[in-house]
Short mmCIF file of C-alpha atoms in Angstrom, two decimals:
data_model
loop_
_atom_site.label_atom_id
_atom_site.label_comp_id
_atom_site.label_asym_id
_atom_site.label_seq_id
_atom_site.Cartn_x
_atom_site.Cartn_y
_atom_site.Cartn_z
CA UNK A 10 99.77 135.67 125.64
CA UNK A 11 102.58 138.41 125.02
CA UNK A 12 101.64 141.22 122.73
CA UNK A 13 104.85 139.61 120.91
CA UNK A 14 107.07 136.93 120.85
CA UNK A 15 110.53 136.26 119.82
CA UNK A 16 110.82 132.47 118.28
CA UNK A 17 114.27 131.50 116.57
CA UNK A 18 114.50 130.04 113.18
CA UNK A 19 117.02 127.74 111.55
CA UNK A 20 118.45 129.21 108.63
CA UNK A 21 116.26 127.28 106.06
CA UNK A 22 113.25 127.76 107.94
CA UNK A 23 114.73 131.70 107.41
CA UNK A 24 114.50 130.61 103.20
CA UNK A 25 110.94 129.20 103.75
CA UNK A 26 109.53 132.47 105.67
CA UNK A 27 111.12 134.81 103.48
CA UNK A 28 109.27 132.61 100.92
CA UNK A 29 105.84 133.57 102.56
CA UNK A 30 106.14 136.97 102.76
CA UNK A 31 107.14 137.12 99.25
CA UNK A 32 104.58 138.69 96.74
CA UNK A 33 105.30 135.81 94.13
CA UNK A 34 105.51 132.67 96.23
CA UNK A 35 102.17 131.06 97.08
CA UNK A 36 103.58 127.27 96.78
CA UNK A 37 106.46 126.25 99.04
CA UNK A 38 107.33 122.82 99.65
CA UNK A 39 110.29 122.56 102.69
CA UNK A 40 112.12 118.85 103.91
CA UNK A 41 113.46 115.92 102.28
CA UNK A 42 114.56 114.63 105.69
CA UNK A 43 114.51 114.04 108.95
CA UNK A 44 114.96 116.53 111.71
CA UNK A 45 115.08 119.54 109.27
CA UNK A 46 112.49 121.65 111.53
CA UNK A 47 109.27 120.89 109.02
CA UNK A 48 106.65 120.50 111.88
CA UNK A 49 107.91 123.61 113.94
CA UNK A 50 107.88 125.87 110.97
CA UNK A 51 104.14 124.80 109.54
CA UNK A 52 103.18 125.65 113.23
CA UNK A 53 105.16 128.90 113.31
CA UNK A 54 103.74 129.74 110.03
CA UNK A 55 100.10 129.05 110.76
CA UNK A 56 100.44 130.58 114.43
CA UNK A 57 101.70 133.94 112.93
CA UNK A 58 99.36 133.84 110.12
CA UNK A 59 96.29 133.41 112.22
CA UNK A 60 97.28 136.34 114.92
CA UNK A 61 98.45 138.64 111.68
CA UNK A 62 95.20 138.25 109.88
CA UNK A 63 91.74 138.15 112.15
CA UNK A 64 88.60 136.25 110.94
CA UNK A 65 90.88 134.11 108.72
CA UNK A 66 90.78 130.37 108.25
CA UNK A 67 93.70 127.98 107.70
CA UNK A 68 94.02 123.98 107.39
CA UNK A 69 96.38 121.74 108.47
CA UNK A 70 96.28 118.49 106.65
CA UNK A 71 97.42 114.56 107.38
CA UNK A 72 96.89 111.62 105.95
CA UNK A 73 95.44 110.03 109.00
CA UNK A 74 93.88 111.96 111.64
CA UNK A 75 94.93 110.12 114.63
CA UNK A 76 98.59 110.53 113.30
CA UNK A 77 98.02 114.31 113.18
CA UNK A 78 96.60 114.59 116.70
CA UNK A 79 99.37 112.53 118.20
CA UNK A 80 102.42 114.01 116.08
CA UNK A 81 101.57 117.33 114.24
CA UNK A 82 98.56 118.82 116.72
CA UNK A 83 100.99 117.69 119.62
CA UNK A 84 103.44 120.19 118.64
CA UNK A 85 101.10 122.91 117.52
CA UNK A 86 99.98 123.02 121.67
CA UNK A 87 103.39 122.47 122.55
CA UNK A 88 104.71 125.45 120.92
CA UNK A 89 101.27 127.91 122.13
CA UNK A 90 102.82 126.93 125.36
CA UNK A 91 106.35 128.11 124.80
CA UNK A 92 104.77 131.43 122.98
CA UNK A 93 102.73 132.33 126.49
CA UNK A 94 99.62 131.17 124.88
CA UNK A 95 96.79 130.46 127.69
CA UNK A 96 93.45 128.74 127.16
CA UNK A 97 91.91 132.76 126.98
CA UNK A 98 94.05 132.41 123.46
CA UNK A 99 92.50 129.95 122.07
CA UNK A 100 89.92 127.45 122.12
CA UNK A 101 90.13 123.93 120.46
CA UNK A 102 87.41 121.74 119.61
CA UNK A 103 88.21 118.37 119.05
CA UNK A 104 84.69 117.11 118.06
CA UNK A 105 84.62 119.40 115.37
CA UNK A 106 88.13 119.60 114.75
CA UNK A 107 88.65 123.23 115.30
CA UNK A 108 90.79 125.38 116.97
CA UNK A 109 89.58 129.33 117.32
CA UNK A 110 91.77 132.36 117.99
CA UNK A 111 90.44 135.29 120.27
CA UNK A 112 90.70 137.36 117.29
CA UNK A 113 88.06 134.75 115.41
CA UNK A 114 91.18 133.19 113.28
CA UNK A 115 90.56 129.21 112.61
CA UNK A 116 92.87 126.46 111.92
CA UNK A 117 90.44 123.26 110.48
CA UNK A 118 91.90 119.93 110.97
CA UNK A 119 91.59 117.63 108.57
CA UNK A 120 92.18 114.22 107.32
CA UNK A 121 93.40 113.46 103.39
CA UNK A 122 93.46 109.91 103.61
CA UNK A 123 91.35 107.88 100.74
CA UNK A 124 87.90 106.72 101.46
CA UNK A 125 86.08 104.82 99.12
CA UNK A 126 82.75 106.36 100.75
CA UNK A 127 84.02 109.59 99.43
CA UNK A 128 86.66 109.20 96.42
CA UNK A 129 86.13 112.52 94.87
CA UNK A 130 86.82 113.93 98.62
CA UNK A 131 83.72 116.28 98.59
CA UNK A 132 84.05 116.82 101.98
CA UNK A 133 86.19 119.34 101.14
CA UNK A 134 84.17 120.79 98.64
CA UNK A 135 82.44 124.00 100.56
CA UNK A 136 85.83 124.60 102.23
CA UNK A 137 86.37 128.27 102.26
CA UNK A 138 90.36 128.40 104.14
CA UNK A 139 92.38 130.87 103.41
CA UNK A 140 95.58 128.70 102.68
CA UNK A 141 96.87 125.26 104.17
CA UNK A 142 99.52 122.84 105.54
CA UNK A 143 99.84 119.56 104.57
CA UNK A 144 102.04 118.18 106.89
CA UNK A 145 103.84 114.55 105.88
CA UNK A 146 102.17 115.43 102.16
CA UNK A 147 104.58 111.94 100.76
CA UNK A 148 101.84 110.27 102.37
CA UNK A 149 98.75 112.65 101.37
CA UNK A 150 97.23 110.83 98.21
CA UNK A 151 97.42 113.38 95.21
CA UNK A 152 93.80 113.62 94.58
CA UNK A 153 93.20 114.80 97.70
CA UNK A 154 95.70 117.77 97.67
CA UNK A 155 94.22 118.82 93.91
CA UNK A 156 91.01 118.73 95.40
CA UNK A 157 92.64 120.53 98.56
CA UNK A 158 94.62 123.01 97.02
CA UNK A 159 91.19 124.45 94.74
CA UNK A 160 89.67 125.47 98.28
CA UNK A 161 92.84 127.99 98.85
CA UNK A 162 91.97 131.49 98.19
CA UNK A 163 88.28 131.07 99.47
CA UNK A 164 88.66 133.05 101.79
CA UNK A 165 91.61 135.62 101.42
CA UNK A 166 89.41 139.19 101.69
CA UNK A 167 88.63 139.69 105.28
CA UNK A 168 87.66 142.70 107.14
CA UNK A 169 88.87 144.47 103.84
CA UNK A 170 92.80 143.00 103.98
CA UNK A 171 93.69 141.26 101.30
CA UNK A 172 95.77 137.88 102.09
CA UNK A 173 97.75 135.80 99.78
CA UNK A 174 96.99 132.61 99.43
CA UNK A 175 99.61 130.35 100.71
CA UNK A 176 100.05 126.42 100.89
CA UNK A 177 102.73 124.89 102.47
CA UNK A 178 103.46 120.76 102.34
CA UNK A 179 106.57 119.48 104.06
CA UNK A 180 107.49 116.08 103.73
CA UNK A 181 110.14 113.02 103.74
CA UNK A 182 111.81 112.05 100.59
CA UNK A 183 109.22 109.95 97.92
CA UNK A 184 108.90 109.17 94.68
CA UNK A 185 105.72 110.20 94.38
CA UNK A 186 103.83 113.51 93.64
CA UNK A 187 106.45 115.50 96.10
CA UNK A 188 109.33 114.27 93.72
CA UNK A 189 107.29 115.66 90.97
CA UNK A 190 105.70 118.83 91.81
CA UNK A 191 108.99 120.15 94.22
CA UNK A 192 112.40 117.77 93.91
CA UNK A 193 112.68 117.33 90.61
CA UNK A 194 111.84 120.66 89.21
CA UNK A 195 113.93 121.84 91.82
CA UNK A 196 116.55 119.75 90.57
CA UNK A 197 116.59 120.49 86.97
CA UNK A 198 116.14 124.47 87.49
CA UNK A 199 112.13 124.32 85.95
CA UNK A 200 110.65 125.24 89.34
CA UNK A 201 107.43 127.56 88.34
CA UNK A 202 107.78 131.23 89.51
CA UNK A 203 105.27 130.65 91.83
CA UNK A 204 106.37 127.49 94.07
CA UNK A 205 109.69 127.07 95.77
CA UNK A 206 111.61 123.95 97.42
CA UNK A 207 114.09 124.38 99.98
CA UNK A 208 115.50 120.99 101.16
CA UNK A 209 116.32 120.86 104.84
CA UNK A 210 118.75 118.08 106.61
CA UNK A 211 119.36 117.12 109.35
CA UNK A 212 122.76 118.23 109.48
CA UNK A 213 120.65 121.74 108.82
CA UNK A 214 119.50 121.32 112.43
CA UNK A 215 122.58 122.35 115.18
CA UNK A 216 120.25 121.41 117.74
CA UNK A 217 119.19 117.95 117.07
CA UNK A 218 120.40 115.83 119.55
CA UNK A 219 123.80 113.60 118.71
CA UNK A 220 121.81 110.62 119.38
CA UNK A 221 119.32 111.07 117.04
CA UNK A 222 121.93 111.35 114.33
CA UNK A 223 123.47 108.14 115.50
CA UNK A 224 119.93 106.53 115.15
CA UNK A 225 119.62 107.41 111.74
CA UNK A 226 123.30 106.67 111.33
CA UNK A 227 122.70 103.22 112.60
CA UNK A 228 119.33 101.86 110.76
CA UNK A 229 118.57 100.47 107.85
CA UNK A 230 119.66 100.87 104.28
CA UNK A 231 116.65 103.13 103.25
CA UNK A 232 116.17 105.01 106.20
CA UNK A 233 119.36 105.86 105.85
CA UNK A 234 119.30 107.17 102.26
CA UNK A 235 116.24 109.05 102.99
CA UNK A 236 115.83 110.10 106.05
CA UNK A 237 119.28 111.35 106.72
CA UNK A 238 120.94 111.89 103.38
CA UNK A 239 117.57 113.34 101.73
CA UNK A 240 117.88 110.50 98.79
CA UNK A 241 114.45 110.78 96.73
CA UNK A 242 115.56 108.86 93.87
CA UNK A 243 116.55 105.51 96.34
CA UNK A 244 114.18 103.18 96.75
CA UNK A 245 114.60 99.29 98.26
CA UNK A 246 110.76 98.63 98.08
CA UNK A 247 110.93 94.70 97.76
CA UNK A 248 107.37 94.87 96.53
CA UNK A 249 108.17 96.83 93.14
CA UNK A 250 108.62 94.74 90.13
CA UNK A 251 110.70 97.31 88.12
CA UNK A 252 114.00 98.86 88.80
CA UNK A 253 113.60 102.84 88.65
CA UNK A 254 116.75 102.84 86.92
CA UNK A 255 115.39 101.23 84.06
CA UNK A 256 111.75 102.89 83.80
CA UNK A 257 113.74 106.05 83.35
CA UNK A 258 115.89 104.43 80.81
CA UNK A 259 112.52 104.05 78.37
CA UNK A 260 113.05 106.58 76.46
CA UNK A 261 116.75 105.86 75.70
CA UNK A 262 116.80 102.07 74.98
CA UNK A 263 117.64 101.03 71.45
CA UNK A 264 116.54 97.97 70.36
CA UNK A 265 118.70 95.22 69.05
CA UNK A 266 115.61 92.77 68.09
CA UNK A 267 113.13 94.81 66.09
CA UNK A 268 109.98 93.28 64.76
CA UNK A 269 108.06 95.38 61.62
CA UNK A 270 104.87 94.38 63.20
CA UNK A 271 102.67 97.02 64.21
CA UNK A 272 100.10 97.17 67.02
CA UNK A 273 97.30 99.23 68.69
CA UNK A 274 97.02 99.33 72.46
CA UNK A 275 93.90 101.14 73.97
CA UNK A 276 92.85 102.44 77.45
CA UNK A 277 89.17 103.51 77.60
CA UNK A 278 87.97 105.74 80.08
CA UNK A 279 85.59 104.12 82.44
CA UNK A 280 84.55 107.59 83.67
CA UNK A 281 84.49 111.31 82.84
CA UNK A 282 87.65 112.30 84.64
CA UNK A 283 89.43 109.18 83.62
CA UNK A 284 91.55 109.31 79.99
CA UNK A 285 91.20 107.91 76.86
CA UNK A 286 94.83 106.32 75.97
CA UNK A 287 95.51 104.99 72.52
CA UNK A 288 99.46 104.03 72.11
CA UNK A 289 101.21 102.28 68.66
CA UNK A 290 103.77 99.89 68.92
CA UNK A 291 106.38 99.05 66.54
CA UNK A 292 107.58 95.63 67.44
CA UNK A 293 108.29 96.71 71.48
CA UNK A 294 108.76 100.49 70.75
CA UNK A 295 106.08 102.63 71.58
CA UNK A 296 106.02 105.57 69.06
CA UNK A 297 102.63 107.07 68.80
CA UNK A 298 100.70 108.28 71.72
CA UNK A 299 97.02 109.74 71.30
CA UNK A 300 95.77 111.02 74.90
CA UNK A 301 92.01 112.11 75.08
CA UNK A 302 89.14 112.75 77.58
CA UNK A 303 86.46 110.81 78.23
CA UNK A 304 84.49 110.93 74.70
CA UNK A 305 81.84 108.21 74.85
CA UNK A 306 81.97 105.05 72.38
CA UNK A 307 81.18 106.50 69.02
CA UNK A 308 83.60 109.11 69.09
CA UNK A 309 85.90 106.58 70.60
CA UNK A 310 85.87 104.18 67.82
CA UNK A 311 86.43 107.08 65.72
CA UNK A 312 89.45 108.09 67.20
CA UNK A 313 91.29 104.69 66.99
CA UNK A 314 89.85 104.05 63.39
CA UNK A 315 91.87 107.13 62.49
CA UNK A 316 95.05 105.66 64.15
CA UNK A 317 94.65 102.72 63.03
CA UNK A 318 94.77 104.27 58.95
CA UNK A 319 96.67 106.61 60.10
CA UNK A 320 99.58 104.21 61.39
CA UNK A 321 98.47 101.73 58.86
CA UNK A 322 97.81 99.13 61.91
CA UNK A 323 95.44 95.91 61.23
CA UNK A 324 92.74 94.91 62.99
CA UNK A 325 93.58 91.90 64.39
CA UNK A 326 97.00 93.62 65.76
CA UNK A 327 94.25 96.26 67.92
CA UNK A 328 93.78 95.39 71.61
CA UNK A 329 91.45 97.73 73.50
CA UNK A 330 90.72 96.63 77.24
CA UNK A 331 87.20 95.45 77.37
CA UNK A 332 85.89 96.40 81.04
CA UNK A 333 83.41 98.95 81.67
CA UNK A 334 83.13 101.44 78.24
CA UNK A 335 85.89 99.50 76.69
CA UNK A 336 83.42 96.50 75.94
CA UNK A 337 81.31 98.70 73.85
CA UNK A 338 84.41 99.43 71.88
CA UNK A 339 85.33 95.88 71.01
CA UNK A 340 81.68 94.95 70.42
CA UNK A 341 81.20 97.77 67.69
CA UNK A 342 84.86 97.17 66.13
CA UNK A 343 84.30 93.68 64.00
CA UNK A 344 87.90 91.87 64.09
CA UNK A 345 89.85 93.43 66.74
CA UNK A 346 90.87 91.85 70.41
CA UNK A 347 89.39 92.29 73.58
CA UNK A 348 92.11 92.37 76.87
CA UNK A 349 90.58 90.81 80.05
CA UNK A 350 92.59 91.41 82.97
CA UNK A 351 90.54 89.68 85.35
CA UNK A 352 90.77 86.43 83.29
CA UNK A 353 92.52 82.90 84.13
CA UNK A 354 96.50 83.35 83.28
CA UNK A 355 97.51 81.52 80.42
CA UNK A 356 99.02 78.40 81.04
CA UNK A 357 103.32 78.39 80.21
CA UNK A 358 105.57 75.88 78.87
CA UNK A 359 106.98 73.32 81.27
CA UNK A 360 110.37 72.09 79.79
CA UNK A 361 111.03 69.35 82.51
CA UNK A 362 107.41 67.65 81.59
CA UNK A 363 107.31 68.97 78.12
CA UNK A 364 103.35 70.09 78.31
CA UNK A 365 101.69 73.44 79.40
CA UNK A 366 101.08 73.57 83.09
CA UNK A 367 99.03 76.15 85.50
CA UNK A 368 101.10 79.61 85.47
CA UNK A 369 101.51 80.87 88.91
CA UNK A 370 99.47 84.07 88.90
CA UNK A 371 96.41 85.62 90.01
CA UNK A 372 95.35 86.32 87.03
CA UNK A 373 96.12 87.27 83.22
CA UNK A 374 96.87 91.17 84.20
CA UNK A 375 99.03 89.98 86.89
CA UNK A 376 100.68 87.80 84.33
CA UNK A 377 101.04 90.59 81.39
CA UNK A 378 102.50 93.09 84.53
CA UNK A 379 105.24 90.15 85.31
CA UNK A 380 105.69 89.69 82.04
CA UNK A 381 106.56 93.72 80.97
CA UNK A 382 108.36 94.24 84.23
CA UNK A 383 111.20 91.25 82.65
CA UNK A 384 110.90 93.58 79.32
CA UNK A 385 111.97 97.12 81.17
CA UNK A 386 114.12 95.59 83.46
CA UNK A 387 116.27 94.12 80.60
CA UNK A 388 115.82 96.83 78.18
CA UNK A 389 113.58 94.50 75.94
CA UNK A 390 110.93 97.76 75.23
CA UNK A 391 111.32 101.59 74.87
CA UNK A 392 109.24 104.39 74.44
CA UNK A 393 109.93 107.04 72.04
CA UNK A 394 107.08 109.02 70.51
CA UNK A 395 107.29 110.78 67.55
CA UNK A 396 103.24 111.02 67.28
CA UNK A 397 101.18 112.85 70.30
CA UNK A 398 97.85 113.90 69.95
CA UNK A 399 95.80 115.30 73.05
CA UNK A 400 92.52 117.28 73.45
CA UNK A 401 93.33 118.36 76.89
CA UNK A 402 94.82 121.76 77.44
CA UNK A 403 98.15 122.13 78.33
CA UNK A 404 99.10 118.11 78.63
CA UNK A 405 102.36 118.14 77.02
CA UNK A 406 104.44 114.95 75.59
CA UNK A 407 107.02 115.63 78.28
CA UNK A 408 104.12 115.42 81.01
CA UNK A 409 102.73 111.99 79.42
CA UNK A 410 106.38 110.51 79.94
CA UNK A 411 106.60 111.44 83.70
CA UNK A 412 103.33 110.78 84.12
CA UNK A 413 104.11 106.97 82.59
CA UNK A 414 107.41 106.86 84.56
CA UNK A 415 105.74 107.52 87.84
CA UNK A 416 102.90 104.81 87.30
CA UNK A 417 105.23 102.37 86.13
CA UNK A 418 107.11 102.55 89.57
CA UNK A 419 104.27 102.87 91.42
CA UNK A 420 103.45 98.86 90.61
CA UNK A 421 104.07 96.34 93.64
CA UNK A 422 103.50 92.46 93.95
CA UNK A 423 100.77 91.95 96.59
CA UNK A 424 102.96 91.23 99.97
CA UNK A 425 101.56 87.47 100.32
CA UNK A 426 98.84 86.46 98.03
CA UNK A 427 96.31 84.03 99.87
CA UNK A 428 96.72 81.37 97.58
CA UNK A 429 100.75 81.70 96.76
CA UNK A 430 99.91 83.10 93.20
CA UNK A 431 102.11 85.95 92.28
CA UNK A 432 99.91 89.41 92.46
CA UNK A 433 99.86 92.76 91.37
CA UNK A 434 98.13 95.20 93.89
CA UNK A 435 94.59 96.52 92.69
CA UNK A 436 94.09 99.41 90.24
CA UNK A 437 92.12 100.96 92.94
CA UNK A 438 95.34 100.91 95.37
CA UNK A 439 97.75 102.67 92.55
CA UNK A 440 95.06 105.13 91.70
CA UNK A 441 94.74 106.16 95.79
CA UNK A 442 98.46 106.81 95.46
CA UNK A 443 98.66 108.43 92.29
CA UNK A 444 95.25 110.07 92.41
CA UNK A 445 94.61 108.98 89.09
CA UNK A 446 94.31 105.78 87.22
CA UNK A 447 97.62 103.96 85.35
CA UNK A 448 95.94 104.17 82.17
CA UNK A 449 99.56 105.09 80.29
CA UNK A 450 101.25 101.86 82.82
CA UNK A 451 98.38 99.71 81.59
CA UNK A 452 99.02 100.41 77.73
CA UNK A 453 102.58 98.85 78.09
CA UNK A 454 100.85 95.93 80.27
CA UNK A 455 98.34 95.21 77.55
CA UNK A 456 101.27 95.13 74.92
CA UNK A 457 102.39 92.17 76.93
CA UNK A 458 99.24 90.57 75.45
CA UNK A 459 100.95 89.48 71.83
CA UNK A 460 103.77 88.58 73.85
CA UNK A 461 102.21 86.08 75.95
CA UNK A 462 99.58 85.35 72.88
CA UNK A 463 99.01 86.26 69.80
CA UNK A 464 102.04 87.69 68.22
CA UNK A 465 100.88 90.51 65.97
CA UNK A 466 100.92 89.99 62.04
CA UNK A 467 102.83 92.27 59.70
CA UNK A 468 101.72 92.80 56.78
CA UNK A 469 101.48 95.67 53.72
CA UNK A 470 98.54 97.72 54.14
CA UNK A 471 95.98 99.00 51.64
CA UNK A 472 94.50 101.88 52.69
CA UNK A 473 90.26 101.84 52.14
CA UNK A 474 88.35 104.45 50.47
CA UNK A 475 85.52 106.13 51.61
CA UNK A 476 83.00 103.68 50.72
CA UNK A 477 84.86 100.70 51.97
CA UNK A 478 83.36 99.09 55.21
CA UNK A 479 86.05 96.81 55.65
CA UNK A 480 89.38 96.28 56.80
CA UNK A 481 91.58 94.48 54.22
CA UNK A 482 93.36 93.30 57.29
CA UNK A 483 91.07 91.23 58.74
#
């Protein structure tokens, strides 16, 4: 190879490596479309960082490893070829994954997709890199990136230079963790100090090819909106239940039917890293919000005892989902009601035959989903909390409301159930994408439950004393 080598850079690929040689910097996310140069800059970036730092180690991350050898690694060599790079240069291991440097720099390829043999991904847990590229990172689940990202910095003191941690994720337009973390901050002007978006089009790239305009140009809809006009709030997903539009408008609704009733949804953390999720509803508004980690039962029950006095909420208007932990709950709680979302649907009103018949779903959390997704979509609920309570450091109100707006859109309808019942995709599918579970989704889900039901009772509380064992509501 050359002693040096003279590559040319777009000018937002100029924004992005100014971005890495920056002292503040360490989190740069670059895209939003097609053809905006994100594969040739992560391999100009981890080329150059490699040869500038010897005996370092960097990653470059995919969802799905044969994807990344035929796309992303199919560059990379391209682009050693253009820079005068010989197989003296470098070596690359494909049973291991590895490609070494002459001057003992690494790059580690790696796969982020989900396994269920390994859901807390600890085969990246002795990782020592010192930063990454997570190329296509829309499609990365989030859990693997946290996990990911906490293996940066391992490995940034070698042969007594210091090296700044860097990690790098390019990607397509999504309404996932990307939209989070980079477009939306970027957006609204909260972008942390230390992370940067630059949003590259196509139009940003003089030398893509006219047909390859034309071909975006030309397609579908939502290609169309994202891949050339950068669009990450459009979405045409047939599969979603609930329009965007109106999961964001939530927190604005006001409600022309209001019922006085009051009622206790709660979310129990199956295990330690899952969250404890107690929300009160007046009528369909959702007002009080008490997040918590995992606590075990007794501490638990103690926790929704005191919303339940303190909102002044009866027992029989208390739902707490009964799977897992959550049975423990109900069993040591005398009055209140159990939700079973594996259980048969409950049969509906047939106004042709004038008798209950079969309802059409999978089953009864299937049914509730159905049932909230007519609620947002028509403005029928909103969420506006003047009560949050969390034990977990720096978990803001603010971050509970994304966090609820991003599971909420992240429910689908199975494609084609077996048996023709209308489906909601598994938990375990929405927790791959999310990287955590839909316990703030599954509270307005479970509301659904007096709905469909048992509508709640209001009533004029008495508060108990001290002594008192029993709920006057029951």
């Amino acid at each position: 190879m050359k002693q040096t080598a003279n590559i040319w850079l777009l000018p937002k690929q100029v924004e992005a490596w100014e971005a890495w040689e920056s002292k503040e910097i360490t989190e740069l996310g670059y895209g939003g479309a097609a053809g905006g140069g994100k594969t040739r800059l992560g391999c100009y970036l981890l080329i150059t960082a490699c040869e500038q730092y010897p005996g370092s180690r960097w990653a470059i991350g995919r969802k799905e490893l044969k994807t990344l050898r035929l796309t992303t690694l199919s560059s990379l060599f391209e682009i050693f070829k253009e820079l005068g790079y010989s197989e003296k240069d470098y070596k690359y291991d494909v049973q291991q994954g590895l490609i070494t440097f002459a001057n003992s720099s690494q790059i580690l390829i790696l796969d982020t997709a989900y396994s269920p043999q390994d859901p807390e991904y600890t085969r990246f847990g002795s990782l020592e890199i010192s930063g990454a590229w997570i190329d296509e990172s829309n499609e990365t689940p989030e859990k693997a990136k946290s996990i990911l990202k906490t293996r940066v910095g391992r490995k940034n003191n070698v042969n007594g230079i210091s090296i700044k941690p860097f990690w790098l994720e390019t990607f397509n337009p999504n309404k996932g963790h990307v939209h989070r973390d980079y477009y939306k901050p970027w957006k609204e002007g909260t972008m942390p100090e230390y992370r940067a978006f630059i949003r590259a089009l196509p139009g940003d790239n003089p030398h893509l090819p006219q047909a390859y305009i034309t071909n975006l140009e030309r397609s579908d809809k939502v290609t169309r909106e994202r891949l050339l006009k950068g669009n990450f709030e459009f979405d045409d997903d047939p599969q979603k239940i609930m329009f965007y539009e109106a999961i964001t408008d939530l927190p604005v609704n006001n409600l022309i039917a209001k019922s006085s009733a009051k009622t206790l949804v709660a979310d129990i953390a199956r295990f330690g890293g899952d969250k404890i999720v107690l929300g009160a509803f007046n009528g369909l508004e959702l007002y009080a919000l008490w997040v918590y980690t995992y606590q075990g039962i007794d501490e638990t029950i103690r926790k929704i005892k005191e919303m339940i006095l303190t909102e002044e909420i009866g027992y029989q208007n208390v739902i707490v989902d009964e799977g897992g932990v959550g049975g423990g709950v109900v069993d040591g709680m005398r009055g209140i009601k159990g939700f079973n979302g594996s259980s048969s649907p409950l049969p509906v009103w047939d106004f042709v035959k004038s008798r209950q018949t079969p309802a059409n779903y999978q089953n009864f959390r299937s049914q509730c989903y159905f049932k909230l997704s007519e609620m947002v979509n028509n403005r029928q609920i909103s969420v506006k909390i003047k009560s949050f309570k969390t034990n977990i450091e720096g978990y803001t109100q603010e971050k509970a409301i994304s966090d609820l707006i991003e599971e909420l859109d992240a429910i689908k309808q199975t494609d084609n159930s077996q048996d023709g019942k209308k489906a909601i995709i598994p938990k375990s599918e929405i927790k791959e994408m999310l990287g955590r579970s839909p316990d703030f989704a599954d509270i307005l889900m479970m509301r659904m439950f007096f709905e469909l039901k048992d509508l709640p009772v209001t009533y004029t509380a008495k508060l108990m004393s001290k002594d008192e064992d029993q709920n006057p509501a029951i």
